[in-house]
Short mmCIF file of C-alpha atoms in Angstrom, two decimals:
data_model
loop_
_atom_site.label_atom_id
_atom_site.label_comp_id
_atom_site.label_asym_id
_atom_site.label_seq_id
_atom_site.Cartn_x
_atom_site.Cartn_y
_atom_site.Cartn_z
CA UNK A 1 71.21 95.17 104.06
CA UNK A 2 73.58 97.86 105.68
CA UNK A 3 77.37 98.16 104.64
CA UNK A 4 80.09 97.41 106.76
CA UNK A 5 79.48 100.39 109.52
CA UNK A 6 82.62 101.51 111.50
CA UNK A 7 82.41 104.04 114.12
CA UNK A 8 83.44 106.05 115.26
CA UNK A 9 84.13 107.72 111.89
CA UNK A 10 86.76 109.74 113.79
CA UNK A 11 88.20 110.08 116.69
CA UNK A 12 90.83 112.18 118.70
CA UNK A 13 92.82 110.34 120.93
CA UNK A 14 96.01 111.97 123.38
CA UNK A 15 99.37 110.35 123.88
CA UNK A 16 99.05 107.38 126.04
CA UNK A 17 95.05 107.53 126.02
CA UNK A 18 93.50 104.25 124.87
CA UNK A 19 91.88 103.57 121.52
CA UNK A 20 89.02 101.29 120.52
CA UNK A 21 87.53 101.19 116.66
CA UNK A 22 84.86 99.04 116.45
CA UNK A 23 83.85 97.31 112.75
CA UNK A 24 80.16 95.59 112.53
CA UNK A 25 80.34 93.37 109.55
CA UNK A 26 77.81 93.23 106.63
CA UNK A 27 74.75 90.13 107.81
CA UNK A 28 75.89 86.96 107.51
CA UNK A 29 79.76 88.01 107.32
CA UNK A 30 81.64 86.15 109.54
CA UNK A 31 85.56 87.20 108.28
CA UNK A 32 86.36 90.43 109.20
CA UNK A 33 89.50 92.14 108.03
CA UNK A 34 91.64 95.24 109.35
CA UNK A 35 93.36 97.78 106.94
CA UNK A 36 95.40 100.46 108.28
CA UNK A 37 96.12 103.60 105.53
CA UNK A 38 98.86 105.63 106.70
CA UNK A 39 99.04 109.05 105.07
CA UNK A 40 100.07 109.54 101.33
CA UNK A 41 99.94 105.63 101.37
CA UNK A 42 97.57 102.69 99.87
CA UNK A 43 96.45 100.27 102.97
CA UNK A 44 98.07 97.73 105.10
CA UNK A 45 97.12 94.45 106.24
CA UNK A 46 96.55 94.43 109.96
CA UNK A 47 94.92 91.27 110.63
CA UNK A 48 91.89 88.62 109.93
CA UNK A 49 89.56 87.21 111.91
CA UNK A 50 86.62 85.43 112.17
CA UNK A 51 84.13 85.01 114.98
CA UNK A 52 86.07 84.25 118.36
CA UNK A 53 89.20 83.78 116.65
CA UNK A 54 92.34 85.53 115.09
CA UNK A 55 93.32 83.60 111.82
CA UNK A 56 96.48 85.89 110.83
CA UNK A 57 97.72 88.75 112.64
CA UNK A 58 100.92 88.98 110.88
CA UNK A 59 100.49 92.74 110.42
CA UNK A 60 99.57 93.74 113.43
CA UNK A 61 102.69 95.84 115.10
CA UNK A 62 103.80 93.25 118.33
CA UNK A 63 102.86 95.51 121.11
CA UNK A 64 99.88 98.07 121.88
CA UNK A 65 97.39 96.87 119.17
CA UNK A 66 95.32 94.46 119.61
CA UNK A 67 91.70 93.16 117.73
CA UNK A 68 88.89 90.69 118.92
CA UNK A 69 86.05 89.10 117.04
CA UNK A 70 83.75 88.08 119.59
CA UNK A 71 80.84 85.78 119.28
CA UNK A 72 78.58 88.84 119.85
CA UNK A 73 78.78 92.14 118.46
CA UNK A 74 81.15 94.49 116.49
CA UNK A 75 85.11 93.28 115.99
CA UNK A 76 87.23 95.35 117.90
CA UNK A 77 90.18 96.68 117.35
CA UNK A 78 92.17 98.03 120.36
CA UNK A 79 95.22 100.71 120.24
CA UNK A 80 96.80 101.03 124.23
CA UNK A 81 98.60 103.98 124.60
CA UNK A 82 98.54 105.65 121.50
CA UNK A 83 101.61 107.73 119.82
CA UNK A 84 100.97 110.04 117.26
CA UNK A 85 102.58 107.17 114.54
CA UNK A 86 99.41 105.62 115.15
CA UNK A 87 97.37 108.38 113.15
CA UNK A 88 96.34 106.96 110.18
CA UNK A 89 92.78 106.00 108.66
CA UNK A 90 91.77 102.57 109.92
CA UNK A 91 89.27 99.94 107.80
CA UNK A 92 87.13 97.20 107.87
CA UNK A 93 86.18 94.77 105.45
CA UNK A 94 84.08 91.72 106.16
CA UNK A 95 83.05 88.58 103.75
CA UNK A 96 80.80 85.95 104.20
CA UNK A 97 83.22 83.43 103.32
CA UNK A 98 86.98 82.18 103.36
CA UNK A 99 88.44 83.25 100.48
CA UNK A 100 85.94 85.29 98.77
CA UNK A 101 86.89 87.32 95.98
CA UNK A 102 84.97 90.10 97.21
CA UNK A 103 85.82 91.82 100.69
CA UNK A 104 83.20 95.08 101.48
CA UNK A 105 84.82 97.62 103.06
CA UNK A 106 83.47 100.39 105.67
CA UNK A 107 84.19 104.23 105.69
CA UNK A 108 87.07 104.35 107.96
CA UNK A 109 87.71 105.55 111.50
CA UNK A 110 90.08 108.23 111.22
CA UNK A 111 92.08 108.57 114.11
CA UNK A 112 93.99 111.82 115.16
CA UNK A 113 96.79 111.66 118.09
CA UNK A 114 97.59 114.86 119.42
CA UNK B 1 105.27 87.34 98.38
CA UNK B 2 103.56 89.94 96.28
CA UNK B 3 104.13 94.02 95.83
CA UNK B 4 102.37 96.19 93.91
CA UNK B 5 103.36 99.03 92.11
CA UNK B 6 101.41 102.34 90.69
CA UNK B 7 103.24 104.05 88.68
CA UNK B 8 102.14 107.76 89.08
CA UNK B 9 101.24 108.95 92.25
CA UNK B 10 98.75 111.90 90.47
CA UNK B 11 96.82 112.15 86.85
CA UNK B 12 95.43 115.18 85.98
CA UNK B 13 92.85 114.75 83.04
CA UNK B 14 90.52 116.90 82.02
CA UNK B 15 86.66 116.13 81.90
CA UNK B 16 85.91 113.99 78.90
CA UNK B 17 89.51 113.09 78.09
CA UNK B 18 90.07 109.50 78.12
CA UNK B 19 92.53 108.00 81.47
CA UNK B 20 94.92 105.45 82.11
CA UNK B 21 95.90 104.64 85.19
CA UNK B 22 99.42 102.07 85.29
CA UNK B 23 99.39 99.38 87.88
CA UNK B 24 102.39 96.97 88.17
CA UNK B 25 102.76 93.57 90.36
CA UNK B 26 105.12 91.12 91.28
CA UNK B 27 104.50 87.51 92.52
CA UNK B 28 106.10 83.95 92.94
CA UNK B 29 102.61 82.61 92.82
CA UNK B 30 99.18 83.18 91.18
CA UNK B 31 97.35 85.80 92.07
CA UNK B 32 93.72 87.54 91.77
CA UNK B 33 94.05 91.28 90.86
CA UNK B 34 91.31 94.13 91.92
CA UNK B 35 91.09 97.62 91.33
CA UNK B 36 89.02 100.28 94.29
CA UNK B 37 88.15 103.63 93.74
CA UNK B 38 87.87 105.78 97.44
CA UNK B 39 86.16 108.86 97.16
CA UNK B 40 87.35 111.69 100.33
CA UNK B 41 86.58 110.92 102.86
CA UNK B 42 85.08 107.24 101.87
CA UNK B 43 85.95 103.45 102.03
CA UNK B 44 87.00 101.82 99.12
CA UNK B 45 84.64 100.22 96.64
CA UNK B 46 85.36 97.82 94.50
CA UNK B 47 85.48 98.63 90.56
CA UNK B 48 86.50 95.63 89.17
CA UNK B 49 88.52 92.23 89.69
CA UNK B 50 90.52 89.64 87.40
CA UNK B 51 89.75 86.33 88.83
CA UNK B 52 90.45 84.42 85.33
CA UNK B 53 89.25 84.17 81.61
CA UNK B 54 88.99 86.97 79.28
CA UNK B 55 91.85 88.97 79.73
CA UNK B 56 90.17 92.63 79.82
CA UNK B 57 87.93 93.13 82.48
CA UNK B 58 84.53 95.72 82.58
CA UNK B 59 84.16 97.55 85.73
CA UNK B 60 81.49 99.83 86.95
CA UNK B 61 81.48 103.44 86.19
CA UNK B 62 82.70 102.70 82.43
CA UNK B 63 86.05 101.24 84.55
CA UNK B 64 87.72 98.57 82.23
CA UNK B 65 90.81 97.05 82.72
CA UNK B 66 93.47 94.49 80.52
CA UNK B 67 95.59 91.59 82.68
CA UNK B 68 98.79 90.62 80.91
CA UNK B 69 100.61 88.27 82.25
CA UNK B 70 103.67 88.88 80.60
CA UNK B 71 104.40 92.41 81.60
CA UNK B 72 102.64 91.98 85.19
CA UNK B 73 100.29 94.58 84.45
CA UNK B 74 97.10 95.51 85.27
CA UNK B 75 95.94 98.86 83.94
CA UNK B 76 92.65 100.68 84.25
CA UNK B 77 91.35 102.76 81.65
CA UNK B 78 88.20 104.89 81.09
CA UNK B 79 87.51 106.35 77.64
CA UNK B 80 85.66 108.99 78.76
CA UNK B 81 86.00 110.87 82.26
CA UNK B 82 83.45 112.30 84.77
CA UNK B 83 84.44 115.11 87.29
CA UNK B 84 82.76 112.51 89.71
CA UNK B 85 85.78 110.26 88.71
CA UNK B 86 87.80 112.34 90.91
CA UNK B 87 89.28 109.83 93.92
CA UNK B 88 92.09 107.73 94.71
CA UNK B 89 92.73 104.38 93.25
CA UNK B 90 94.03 101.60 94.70
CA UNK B 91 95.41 98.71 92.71
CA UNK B 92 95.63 95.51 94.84
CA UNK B 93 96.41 91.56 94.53
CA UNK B 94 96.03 88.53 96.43
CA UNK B 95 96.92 85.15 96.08
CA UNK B 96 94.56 82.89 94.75
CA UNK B 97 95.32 80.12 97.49
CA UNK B 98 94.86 82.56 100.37
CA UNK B 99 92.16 83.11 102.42
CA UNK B 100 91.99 86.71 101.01
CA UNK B 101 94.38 89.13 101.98
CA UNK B 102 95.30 91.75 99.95
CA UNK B 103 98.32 93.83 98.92
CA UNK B 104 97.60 97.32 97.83
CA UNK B 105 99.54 99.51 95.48
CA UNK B 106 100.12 103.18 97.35
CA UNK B 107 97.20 104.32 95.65
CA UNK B 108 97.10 107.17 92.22
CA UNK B 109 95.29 110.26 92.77
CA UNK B 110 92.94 111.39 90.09
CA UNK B 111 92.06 114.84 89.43
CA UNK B 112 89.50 116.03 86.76
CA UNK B 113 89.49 119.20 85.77
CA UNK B 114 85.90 120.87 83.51
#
């Protein structure tokens, strides 16, 4: 049973360019979570979804990011026009359940705006 | 709402010398509390968790850890340290009601020296 797989594991975006992290969950997870880890800091909640819906996107920042679960394939998680605030390490974690007391997490995508 | 606080941003420790690592919390409500280790360059892994019970906890990796509820704490402590116990750790809670988002502390860089 593979991990949580992110990719890409990095990535080097411009100033305005687009950015789009992609998180496959572990089998049979259907709650995926996003982390963003800023540097010299522990990780943020982004936001939580689960298949083909968003359940709490309270930390997402209100314009440019944005993050889908769709029915098929990975979760995405969508930066428009990045700034170079935006580098930072971004996770994944997935569960099979609501609630679990056990979240998996991937490697990371760390993105670099130059 | 929660916040979580580590008290020392960096331990150095030198191999086979025993390590504490201090992890404060705050919360209005109950909560679940979870240590994770991230090696460089790595996602985080899970060492160990206080769901309820017995109020010191065995991790992996020789990882133990006390709750007390009085002083908010949650320390980790190994007896005996590895130079492969060189990462960052992450001390994090979560409300037990919630559907499982969690609240990292900004994370305490361990460094073990031969």
């Amino acid at each position: 049973n593979a991990g949580v797989m992110q990719n890409p594991r990095h990535l080097v975006r411009r100033r305005g360019q687009e950015a789009r992290l992609r998180c496959s969950p572990m089998k049979g997870h259907s709650h995926v979570y996003w982390y963003r880890q800023l540097p010299e800091e522990g990780l943020k909640f982004m936001v939580y979804l689960q298949k083909e819906n968003i359940i709490d996107e309270s930390g997402m920042p209100k314009e440019r990011f944005s993050a889908e679960f769709p029915k098929e394939g990975p979760s995405i998680l969508r930066i428009q026009q990045v700034v170079r605030g935006d580098s930072a390490a971004y996770f994944c974690a997935s569960s099979p359940i609501q609630g679990d007391t056990e979240a998996f997490f991937g490697q990371g995508t760390r993105l670099t705006v130059v | 709402a929660q916040s979580v606080t580590q008290l020392d941003s960096q331990v150095p420790v030198f191999e086979e010398a025993p390590v504490e690592l201090r992890c404060n919390y705050s919360s209005s409500v109950s909560v679940y509390l979870f240590w994770y280790v991230q090696y460089p360059n790595q996602g985080l892994q899970l060492l160990l968790k206080y769901l309820s019970g017995s109020t010191l906890v065995k991790g992996i990796n020789g990882f133990e850890a006390e709750f007390n509820k009085s002083q908010t704490s949650f320390h980790l402590r190994k007896p005996s340290v590895h130079i492969s116990d060189t990462a960052e750790y992450f001390c994090a809670v979560r409300q037990t009601d919630s559907w499982g988002k969690l609240q990292f502390g900004a994370g305490t860089q361990v460094v073990v020296t031969p």
